[in-house]
Tab-separated table of C-alpha atoms in Angstrom:
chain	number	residue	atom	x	y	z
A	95	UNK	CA	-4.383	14.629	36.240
A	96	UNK	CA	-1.054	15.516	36.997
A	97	UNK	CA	1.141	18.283	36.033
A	98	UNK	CA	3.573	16.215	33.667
A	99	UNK	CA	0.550	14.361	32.652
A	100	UNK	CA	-1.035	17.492	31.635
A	101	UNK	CA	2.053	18.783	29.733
A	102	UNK	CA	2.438	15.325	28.333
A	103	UNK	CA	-1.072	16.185	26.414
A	104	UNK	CA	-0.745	19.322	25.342
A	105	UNK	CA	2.583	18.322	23.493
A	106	UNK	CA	1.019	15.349	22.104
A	107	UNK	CA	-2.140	17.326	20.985
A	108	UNK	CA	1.068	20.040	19.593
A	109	UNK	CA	2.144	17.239	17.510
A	110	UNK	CA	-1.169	16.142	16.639
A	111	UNK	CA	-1.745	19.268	15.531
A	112	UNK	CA	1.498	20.545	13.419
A	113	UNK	CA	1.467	17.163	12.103
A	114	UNK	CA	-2.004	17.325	10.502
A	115	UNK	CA	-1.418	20.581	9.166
A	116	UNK	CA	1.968	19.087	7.561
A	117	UNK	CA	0.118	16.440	5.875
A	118	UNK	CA	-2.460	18.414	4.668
A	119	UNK	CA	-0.810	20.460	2.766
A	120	UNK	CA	1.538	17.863	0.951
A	121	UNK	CA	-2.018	16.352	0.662
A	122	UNK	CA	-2.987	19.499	-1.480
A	123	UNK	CA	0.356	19.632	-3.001
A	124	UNK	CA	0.142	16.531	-5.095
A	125	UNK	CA	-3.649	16.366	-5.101
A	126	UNK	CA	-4.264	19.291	-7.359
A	127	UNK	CA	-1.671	18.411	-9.736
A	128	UNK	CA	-2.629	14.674	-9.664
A	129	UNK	CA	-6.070	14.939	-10.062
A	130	UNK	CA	-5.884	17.547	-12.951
A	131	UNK	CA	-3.614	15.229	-14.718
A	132	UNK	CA	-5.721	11.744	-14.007
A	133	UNK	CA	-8.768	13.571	-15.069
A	134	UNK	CA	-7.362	15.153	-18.447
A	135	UNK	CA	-5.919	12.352	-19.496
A	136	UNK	CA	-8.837	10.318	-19.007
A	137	UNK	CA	-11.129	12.832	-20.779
A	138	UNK	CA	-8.374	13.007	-23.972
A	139	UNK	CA	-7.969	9.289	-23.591
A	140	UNK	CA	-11.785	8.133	-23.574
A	141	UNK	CA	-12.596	10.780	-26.371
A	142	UNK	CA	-9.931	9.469	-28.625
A	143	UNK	CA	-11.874	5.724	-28.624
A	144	UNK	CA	-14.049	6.299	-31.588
A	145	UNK	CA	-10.825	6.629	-33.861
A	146	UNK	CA	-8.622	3.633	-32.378
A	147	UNK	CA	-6.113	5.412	-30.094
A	148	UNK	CA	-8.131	5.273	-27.066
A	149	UNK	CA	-8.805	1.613	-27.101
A	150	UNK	CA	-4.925	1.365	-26.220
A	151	UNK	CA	-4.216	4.215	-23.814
A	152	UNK	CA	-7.646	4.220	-22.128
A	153	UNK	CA	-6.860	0.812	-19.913
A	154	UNK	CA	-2.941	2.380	-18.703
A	155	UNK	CA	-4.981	5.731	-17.833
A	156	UNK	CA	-7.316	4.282	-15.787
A	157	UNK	CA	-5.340	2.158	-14.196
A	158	UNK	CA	-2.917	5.328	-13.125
A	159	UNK	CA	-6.174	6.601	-12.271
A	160	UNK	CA	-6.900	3.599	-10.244
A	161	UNK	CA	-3.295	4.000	-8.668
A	162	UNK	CA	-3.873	7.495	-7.435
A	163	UNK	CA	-7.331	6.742	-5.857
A	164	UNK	CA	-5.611	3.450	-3.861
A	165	UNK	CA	-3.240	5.829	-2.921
A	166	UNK	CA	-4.877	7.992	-1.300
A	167	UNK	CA	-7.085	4.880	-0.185
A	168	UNK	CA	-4.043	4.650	1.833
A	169	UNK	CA	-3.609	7.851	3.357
A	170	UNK	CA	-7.072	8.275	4.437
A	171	UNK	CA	-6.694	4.820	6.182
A	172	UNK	CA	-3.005	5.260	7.749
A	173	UNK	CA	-3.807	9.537	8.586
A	174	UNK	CA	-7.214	9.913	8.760
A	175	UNK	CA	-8.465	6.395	10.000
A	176	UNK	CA	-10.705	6.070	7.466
A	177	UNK	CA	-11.503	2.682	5.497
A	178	UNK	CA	-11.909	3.384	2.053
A	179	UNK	CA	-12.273	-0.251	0.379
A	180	UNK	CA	-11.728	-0.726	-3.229
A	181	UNK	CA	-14.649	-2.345	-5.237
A	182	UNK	CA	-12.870	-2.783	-8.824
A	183	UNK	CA	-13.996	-5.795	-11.219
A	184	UNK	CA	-11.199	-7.846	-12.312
A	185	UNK	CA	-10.000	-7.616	-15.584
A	186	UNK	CA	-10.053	-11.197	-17.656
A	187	UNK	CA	-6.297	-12.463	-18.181
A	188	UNK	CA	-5.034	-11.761	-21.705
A	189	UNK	CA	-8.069	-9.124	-22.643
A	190	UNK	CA	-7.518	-7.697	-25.848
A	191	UNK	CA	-7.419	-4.319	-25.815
A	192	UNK	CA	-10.981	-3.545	-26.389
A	193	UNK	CA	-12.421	-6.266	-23.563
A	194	UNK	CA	-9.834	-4.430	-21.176
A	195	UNK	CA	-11.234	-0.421	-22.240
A	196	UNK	CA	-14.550	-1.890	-22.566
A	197	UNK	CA	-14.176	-3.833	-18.813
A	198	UNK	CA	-12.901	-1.161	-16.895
A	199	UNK	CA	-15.693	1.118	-18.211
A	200	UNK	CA	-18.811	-1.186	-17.407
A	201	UNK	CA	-17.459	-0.925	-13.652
A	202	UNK	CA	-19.221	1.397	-11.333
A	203	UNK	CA	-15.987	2.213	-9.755
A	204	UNK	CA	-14.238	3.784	-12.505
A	205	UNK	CA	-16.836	6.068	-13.079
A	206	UNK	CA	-16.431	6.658	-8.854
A	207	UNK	CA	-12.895	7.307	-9.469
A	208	UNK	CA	-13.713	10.101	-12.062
A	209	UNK	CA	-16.386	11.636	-10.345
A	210	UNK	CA	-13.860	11.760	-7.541
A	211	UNK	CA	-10.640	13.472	-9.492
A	212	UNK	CA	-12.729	16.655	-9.579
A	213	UNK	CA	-14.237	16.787	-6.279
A	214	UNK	CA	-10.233	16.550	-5.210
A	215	UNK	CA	-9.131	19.044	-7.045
A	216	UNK	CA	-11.579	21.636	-5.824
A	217	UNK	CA	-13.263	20.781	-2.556
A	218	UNK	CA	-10.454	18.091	-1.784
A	219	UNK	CA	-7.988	20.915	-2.847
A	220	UNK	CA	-9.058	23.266	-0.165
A	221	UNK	CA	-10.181	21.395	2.526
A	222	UNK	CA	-6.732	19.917	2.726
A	223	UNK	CA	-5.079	22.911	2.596
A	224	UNK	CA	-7.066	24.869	4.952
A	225	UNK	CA	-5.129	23.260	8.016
A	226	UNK	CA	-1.712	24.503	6.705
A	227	UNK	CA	-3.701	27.884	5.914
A	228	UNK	CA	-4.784	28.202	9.368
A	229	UNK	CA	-1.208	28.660	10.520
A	230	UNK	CA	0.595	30.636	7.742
A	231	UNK	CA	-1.901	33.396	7.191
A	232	UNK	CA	-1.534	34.190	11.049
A	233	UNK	CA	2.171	35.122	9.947
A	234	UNK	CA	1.266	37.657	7.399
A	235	UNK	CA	-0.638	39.353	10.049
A	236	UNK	CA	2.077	39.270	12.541
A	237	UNK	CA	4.437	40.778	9.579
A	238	UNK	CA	1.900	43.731	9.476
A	239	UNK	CA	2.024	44.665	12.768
A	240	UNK	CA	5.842	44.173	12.736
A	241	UNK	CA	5.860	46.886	10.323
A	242	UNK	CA	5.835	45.516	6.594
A	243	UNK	CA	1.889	47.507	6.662
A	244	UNK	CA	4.244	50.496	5.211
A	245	UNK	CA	5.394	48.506	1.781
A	246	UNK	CA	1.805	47.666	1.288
A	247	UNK	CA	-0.393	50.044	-0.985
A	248	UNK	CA	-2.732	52.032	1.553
A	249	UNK	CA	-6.425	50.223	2.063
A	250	UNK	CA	-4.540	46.797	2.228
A	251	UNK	CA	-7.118	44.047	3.828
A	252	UNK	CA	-6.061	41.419	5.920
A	253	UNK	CA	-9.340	39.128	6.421
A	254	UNK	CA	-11.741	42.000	7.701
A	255	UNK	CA	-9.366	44.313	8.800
A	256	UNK	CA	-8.135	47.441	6.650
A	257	UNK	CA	-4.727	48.183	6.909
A	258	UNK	CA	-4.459	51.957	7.121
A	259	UNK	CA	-1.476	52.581	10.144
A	260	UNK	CA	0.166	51.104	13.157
A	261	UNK	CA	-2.680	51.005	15.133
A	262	UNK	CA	-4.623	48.514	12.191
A	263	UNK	CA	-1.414	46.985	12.235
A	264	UNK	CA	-2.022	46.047	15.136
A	265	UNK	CA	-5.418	45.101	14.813
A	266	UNK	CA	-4.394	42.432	11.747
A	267	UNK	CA	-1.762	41.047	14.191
A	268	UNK	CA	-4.896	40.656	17.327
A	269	UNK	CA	-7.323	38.543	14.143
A	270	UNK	CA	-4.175	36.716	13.407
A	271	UNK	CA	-4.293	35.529	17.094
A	272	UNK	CA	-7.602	34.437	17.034
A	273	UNK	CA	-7.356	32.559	13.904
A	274	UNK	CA	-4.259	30.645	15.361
A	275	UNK	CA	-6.681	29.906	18.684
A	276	UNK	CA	-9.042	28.312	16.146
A	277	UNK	CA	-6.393	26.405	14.518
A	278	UNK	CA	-5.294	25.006	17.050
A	279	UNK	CA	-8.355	23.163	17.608
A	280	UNK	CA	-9.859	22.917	13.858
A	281	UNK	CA	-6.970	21.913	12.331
A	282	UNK	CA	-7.200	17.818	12.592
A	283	UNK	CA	-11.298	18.220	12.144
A	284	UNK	CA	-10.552	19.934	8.552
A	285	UNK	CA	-7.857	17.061	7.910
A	286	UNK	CA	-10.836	14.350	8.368
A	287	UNK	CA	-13.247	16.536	6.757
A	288	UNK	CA	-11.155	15.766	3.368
A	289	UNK	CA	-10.759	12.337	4.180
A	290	UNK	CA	-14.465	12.275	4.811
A	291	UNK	CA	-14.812	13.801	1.640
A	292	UNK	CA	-12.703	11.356	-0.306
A	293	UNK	CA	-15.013	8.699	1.374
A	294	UNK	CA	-18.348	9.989	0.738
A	295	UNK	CA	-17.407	9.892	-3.393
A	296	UNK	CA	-14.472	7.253	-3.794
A	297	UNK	CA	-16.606	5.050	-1.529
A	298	UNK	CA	-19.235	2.446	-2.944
A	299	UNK	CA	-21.824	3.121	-0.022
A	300	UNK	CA	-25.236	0.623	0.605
A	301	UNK	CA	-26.029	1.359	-3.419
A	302	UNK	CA	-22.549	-0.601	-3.976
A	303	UNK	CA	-23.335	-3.099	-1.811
A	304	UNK	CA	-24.227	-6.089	-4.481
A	305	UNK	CA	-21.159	-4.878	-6.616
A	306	UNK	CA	-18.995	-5.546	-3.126
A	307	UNK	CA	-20.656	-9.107	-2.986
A	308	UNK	CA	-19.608	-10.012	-6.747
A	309	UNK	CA	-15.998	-8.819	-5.663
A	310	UNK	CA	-16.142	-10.514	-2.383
A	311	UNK	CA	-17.112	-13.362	-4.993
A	312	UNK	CA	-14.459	-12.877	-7.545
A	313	UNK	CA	-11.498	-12.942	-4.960
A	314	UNK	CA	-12.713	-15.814	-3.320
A	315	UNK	CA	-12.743	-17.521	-6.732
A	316	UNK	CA	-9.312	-16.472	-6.866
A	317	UNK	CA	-7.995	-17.569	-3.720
A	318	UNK	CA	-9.755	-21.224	-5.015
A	319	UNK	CA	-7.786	-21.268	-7.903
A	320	UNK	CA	-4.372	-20.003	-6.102
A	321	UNK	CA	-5.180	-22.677	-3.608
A	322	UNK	CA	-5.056	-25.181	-6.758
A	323	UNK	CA	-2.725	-23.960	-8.385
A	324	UNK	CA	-0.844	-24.253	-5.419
A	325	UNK	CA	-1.344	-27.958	-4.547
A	326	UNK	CA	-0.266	-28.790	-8.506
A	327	UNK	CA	2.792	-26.863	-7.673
A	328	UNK	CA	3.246	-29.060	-4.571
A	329	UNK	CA	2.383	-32.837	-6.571
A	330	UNK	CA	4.711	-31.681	-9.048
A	331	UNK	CA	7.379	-30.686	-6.993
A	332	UNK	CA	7.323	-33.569	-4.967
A	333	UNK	CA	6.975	-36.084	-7.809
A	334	UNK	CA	9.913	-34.691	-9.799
A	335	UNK	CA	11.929	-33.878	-6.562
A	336	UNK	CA	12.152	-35.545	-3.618
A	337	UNK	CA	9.997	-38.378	-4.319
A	338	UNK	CA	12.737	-39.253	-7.508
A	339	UNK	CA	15.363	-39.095	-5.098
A	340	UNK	CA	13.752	-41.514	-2.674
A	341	UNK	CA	13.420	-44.393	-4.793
A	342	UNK	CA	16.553	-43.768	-6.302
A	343	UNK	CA	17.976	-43.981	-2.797
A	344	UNK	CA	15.457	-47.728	-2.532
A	345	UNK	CA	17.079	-48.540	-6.041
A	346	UNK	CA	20.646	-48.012	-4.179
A	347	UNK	CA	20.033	-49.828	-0.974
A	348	UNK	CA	18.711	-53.078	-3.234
A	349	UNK	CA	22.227	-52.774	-5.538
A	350	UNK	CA	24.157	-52.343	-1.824
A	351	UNK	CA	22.471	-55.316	-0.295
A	352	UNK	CA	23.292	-57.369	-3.527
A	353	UNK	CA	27.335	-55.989	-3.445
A	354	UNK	CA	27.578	-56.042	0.175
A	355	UNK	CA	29.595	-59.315	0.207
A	356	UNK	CA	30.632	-59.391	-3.531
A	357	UNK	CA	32.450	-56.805	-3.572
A	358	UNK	CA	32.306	-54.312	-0.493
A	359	UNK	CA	34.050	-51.256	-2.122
A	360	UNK	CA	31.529	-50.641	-5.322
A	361	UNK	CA	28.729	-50.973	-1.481
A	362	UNK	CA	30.529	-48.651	-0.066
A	363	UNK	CA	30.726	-45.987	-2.822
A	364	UNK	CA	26.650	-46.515	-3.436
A	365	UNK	CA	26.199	-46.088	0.422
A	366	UNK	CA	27.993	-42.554	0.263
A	367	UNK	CA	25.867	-42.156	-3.042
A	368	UNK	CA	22.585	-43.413	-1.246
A	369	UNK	CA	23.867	-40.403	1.752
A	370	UNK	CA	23.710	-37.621	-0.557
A	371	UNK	CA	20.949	-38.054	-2.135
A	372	UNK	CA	19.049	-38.910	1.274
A	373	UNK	CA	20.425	-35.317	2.010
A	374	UNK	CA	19.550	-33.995	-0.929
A	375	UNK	CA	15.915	-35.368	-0.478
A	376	UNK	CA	15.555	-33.956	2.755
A	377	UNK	CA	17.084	-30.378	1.573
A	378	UNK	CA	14.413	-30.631	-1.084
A	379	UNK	CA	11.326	-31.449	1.424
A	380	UNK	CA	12.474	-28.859	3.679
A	381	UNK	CA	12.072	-26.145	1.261
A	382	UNK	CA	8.773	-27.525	0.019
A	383	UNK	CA	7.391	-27.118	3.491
A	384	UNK	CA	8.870	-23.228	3.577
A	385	UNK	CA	6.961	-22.913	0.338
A	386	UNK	CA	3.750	-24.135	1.931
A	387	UNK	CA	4.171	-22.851	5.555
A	388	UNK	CA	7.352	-21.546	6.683
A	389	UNK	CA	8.557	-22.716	10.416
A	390	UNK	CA	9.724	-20.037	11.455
A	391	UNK	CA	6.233	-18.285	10.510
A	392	UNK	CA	4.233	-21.086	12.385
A	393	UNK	CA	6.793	-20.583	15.515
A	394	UNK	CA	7.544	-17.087	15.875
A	395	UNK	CA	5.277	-15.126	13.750
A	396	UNK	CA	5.200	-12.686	10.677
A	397	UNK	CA	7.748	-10.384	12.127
A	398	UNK	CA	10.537	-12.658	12.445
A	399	UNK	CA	9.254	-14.710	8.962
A	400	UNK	CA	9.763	-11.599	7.439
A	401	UNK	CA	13.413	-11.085	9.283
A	402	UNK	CA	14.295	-14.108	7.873
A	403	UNK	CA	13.290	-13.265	4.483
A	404	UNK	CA	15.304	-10.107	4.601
A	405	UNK	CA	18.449	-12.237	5.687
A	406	UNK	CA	18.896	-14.296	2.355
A	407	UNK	CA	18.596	-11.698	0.020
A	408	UNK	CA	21.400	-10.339	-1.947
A	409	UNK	CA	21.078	-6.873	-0.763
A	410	UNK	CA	20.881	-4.885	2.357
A	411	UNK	CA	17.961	-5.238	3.826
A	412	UNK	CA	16.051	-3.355	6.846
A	413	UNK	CA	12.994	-4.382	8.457
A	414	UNK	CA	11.231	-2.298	11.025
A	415	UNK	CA	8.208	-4.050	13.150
A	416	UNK	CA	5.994	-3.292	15.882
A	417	UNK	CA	3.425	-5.585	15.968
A	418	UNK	CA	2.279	-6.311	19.405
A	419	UNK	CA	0.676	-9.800	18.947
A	420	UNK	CA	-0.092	-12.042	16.055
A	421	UNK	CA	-2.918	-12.318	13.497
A	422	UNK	CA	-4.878	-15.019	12.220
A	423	UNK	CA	-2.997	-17.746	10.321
A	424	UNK	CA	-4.411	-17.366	7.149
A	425	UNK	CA	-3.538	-13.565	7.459
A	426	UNK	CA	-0.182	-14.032	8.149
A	427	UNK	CA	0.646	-16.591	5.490
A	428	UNK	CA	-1.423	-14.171	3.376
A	429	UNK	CA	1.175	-11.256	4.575
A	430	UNK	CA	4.451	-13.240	4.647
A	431	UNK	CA	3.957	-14.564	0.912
A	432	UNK	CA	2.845	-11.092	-0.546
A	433	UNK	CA	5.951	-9.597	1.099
A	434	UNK	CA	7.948	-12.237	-0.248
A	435	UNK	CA	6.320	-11.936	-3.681
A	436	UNK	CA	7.424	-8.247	-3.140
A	437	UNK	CA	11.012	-8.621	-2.047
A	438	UNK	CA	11.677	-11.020	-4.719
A	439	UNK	CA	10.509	-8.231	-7.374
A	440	UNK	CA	12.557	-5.599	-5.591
A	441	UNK	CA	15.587	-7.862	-6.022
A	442	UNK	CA	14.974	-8.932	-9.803
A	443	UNK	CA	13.615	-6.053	-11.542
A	444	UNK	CA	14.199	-2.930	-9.303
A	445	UNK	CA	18.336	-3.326	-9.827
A	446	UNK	CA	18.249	-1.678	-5.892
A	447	UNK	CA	20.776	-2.158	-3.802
A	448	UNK	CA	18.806	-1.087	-0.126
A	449	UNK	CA	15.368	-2.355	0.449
A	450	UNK	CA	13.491	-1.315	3.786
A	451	UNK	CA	10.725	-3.225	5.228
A	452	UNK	CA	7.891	-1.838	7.899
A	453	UNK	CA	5.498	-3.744	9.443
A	454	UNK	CA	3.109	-1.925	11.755
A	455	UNK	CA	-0.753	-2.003	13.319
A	456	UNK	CA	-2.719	0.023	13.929
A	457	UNK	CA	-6.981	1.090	13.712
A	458	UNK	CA	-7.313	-2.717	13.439
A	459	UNK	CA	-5.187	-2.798	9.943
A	460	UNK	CA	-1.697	-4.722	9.236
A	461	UNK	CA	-0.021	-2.578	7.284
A	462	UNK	CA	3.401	-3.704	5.288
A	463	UNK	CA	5.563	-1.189	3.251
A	464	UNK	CA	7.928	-2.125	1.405
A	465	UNK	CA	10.482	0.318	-0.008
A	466	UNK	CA	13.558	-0.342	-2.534
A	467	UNK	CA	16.254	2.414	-4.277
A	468	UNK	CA	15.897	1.169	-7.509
A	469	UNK	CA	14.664	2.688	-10.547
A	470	UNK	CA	11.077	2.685	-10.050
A	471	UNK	CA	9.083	2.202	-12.778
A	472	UNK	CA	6.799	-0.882	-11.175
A	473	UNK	CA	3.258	-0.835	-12.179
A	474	UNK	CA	0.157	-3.534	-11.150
A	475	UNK	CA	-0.985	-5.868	-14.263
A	476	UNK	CA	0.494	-6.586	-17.421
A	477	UNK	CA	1.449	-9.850	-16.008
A	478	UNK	CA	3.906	-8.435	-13.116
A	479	UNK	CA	3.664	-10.315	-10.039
A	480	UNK	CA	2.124	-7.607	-8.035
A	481	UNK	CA	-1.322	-8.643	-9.853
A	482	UNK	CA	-0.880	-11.403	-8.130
A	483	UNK	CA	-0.080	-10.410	-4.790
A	484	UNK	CA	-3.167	-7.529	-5.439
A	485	UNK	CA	-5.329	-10.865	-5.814
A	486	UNK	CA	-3.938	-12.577	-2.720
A	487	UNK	CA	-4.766	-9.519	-0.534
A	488	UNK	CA	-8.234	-9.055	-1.822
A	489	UNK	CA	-9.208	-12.226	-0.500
A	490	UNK	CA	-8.743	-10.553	2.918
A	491	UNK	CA	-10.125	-7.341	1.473
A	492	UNK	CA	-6.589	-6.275	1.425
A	493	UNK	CA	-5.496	-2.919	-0.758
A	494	UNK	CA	-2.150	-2.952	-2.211
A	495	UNK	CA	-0.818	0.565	-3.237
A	496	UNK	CA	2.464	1.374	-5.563
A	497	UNK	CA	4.462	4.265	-5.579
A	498	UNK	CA	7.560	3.774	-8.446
A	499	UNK	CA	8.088	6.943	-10.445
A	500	UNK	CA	10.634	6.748	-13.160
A	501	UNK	CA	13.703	6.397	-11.189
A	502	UNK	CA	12.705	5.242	-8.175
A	503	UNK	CA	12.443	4.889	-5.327
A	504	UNK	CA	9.209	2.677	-5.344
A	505	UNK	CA	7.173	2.006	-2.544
A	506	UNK	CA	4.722	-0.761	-2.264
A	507	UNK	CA	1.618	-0.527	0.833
A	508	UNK	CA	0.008	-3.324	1.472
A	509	UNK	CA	-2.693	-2.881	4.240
A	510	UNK	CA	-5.078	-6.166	5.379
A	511	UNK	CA	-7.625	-5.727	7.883
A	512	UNK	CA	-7.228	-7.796	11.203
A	513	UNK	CA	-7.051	-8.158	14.628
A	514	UNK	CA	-3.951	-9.225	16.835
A	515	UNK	CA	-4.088	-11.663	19.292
């Protein structure tokens, strides 16, 4: 190994390193205070059934719950390389509220979820912000030998070492060293020691195993029924549409031959009136076929599908990708209409005026984000198209994550498991 090779490492491992710590401790930021709040709320909201109140609020709770967990589904995936896949029963369309409270309690996963929210706010909690720990409590050692030792009252400890004089002083400043030598090397094991942690409870394990099978089930029902749907969408739009237009334009080339020697100018005008609506016809069949299968997606692949997207909306758009070959077909129409189904909320309900769009691999997943400056507020269910595109992923045991606090911005992940080819 060469010399520039060598230092090439050790920077990369430098990044590596700060990088984890970084994360860890925004981890721990908005863990704690997450999980304290999913799990209160939960416990007020479930207790509050017997008397009516909780048979409303107990469905939005758990499914903020249900947000939180996918989110940091997410970052265990994208950070920690960890595959965390959900296993939540689908909720019946138009459940009253007591089939929707009753629904999401009868599934295992919920219960997994709030098992979870305390293991995260204590063990999840520290082991995330250990990492960041290991390199700031070296300082206050350091600061000690510096000379702070004489503001602090006398018998101070730092970690085993009493603080009496310089010479201690010193001595805090020599452990702080040899905690930042262990950093150094611990600090990205304790990072995947949380996310190992988030697995071992969120996940559903061998004893979930039949539970995966009925959702395996259940999406593939769904993608049956899309795929239906779909073809209606297609007879319908080609019976009203372009098929209309066609024998209107037979109905006008019958009248033309009739005129054509009677009387050539009323021909004429039904020719240019037979041209349009050929046009017309063909405008209409063309976007039919985008609907079902874009060209430019067939051709040049979900990057540049998803460029082209970006180009006809009504706002600034900016798409990032680095994907260095293609997926499957299915997975890329899959991919191309969810982000479409996404863009197309962004644009009607988000009131942004800036969307950005990335589209990465990497540890065998596609991941999309999708990011808008509106003002937020965008939730999964209650009949909002992301349902929908959560239902189109699972059939690829996709996960689909939202971020849209009250005022934006909102983020939506979207992360399908494949390989490129």
């Amino acid at each position: 190994m060469t010399i520039e090779t060598k230092s090439g490492y050790r920077a990369a491992k430098g990044r590596r390193v700060v990088l984890a710590a970084l994360r860890g401790l925004g981890v721990a930021l908005v863990s704690l205070p997450g999980a304290v709040l999913c799990f209160t709320l939960s416990l007020v909201s479930m207790a509050l059934i017997p008397i009516g109140i909780g048979l409303v609020t107990t469905p939005y709770v758990l499914k903020g719950v249900r947000a939180f967990a996918n989110w940091r589904r997410v970052l265990a995936a994208e950070w920690g390389g960890v595959r965390i896949p959900p296993a939540y029963r689908p909720l019946p369309k138009g459940a009253n509220p007591w089939a929707a409270t009753l629904g999401m309690l009868r599934d295992p996963a919920t219960w997994r979820d709030l098992m979870w929210l305390p293991v995260d706010m204590t063990a999840g909690f520290l082991t995330a912000l250990l990492p960041a720990a290991l390199w700031l409590y070296p300082l206050e050692g350091f600061t000690l030998a510096a000379g702070l030792w004489r503001v602090f009252p006398d018998g101070y400890w730092y970690g085993f070492v009493k603080v009496t004089g310089q010479v201690s002083a010193l001595g805090a400043a020599a452990l702080g060293l040899v905690i930042l030598f262990f950093a150094h090397f611990l600090t990205p094991l304790l990072l995947d020691v949380h996310f190992r942690l988030t697995q071992a409870v969120l996940g559903s394990g061998q004893r979930g195993l039949a539970e995966r099978v009925r959702v395996l089930t259940e999406t593939r029902r769904d993608a049956v029924d899309t795929s239906a749907a779909e073809l209606r969408r297609i007879e319908r739009d080609l019976h009203d549409g372009a098929q209309a237009r066609l024998v209107a334009v037979g109905m006008d080339l019958g009248t033309i031959e009739a005129l054509l020697d009677k009387d050539p100018a009323k021909a004429k005008e039904l020719i240019a009136q037979a041209r349009t609506s050929s046009v017309e016809a063909l405008a209409e069949l063309r976007e039919l076929v985008r609907g079902i299968h874009p060209p430019v997606l067939a051709e040049r692949g979900l990057g540049d599908a998803v460029r082209a997207l970006a180009l006809r909306l009504p706002v600034t758009a900016e798409v990032s990708v680095d994907l260095p070959g293609r997926a499957e077909a299915p997975v890329e129409s899959a991919a191309y209409f969810a982000v479409s189904e996404v863009l197309t909320n962004a644009v009607k309900h988000s009131g942004a005026d800036r969307i950005w769009a990335d589209l990465h691999h990497a540890d065998g997943m596609l991941r999309v984000s999708v990011t808008d400056n509106g003002k937020g507020g965008a939730v999964i269910g209650a009949g909002s198209g992301l349902s929908g595109v959560e239902r189109r992923l699972g059939t690829f045991d996709g996960v689909l994550a939202v971020s849209s606090p009250a005022g934006g911005p909102t983020m939506v992940t979207m992360e399908i498991p494949c390989a490129l080819s």
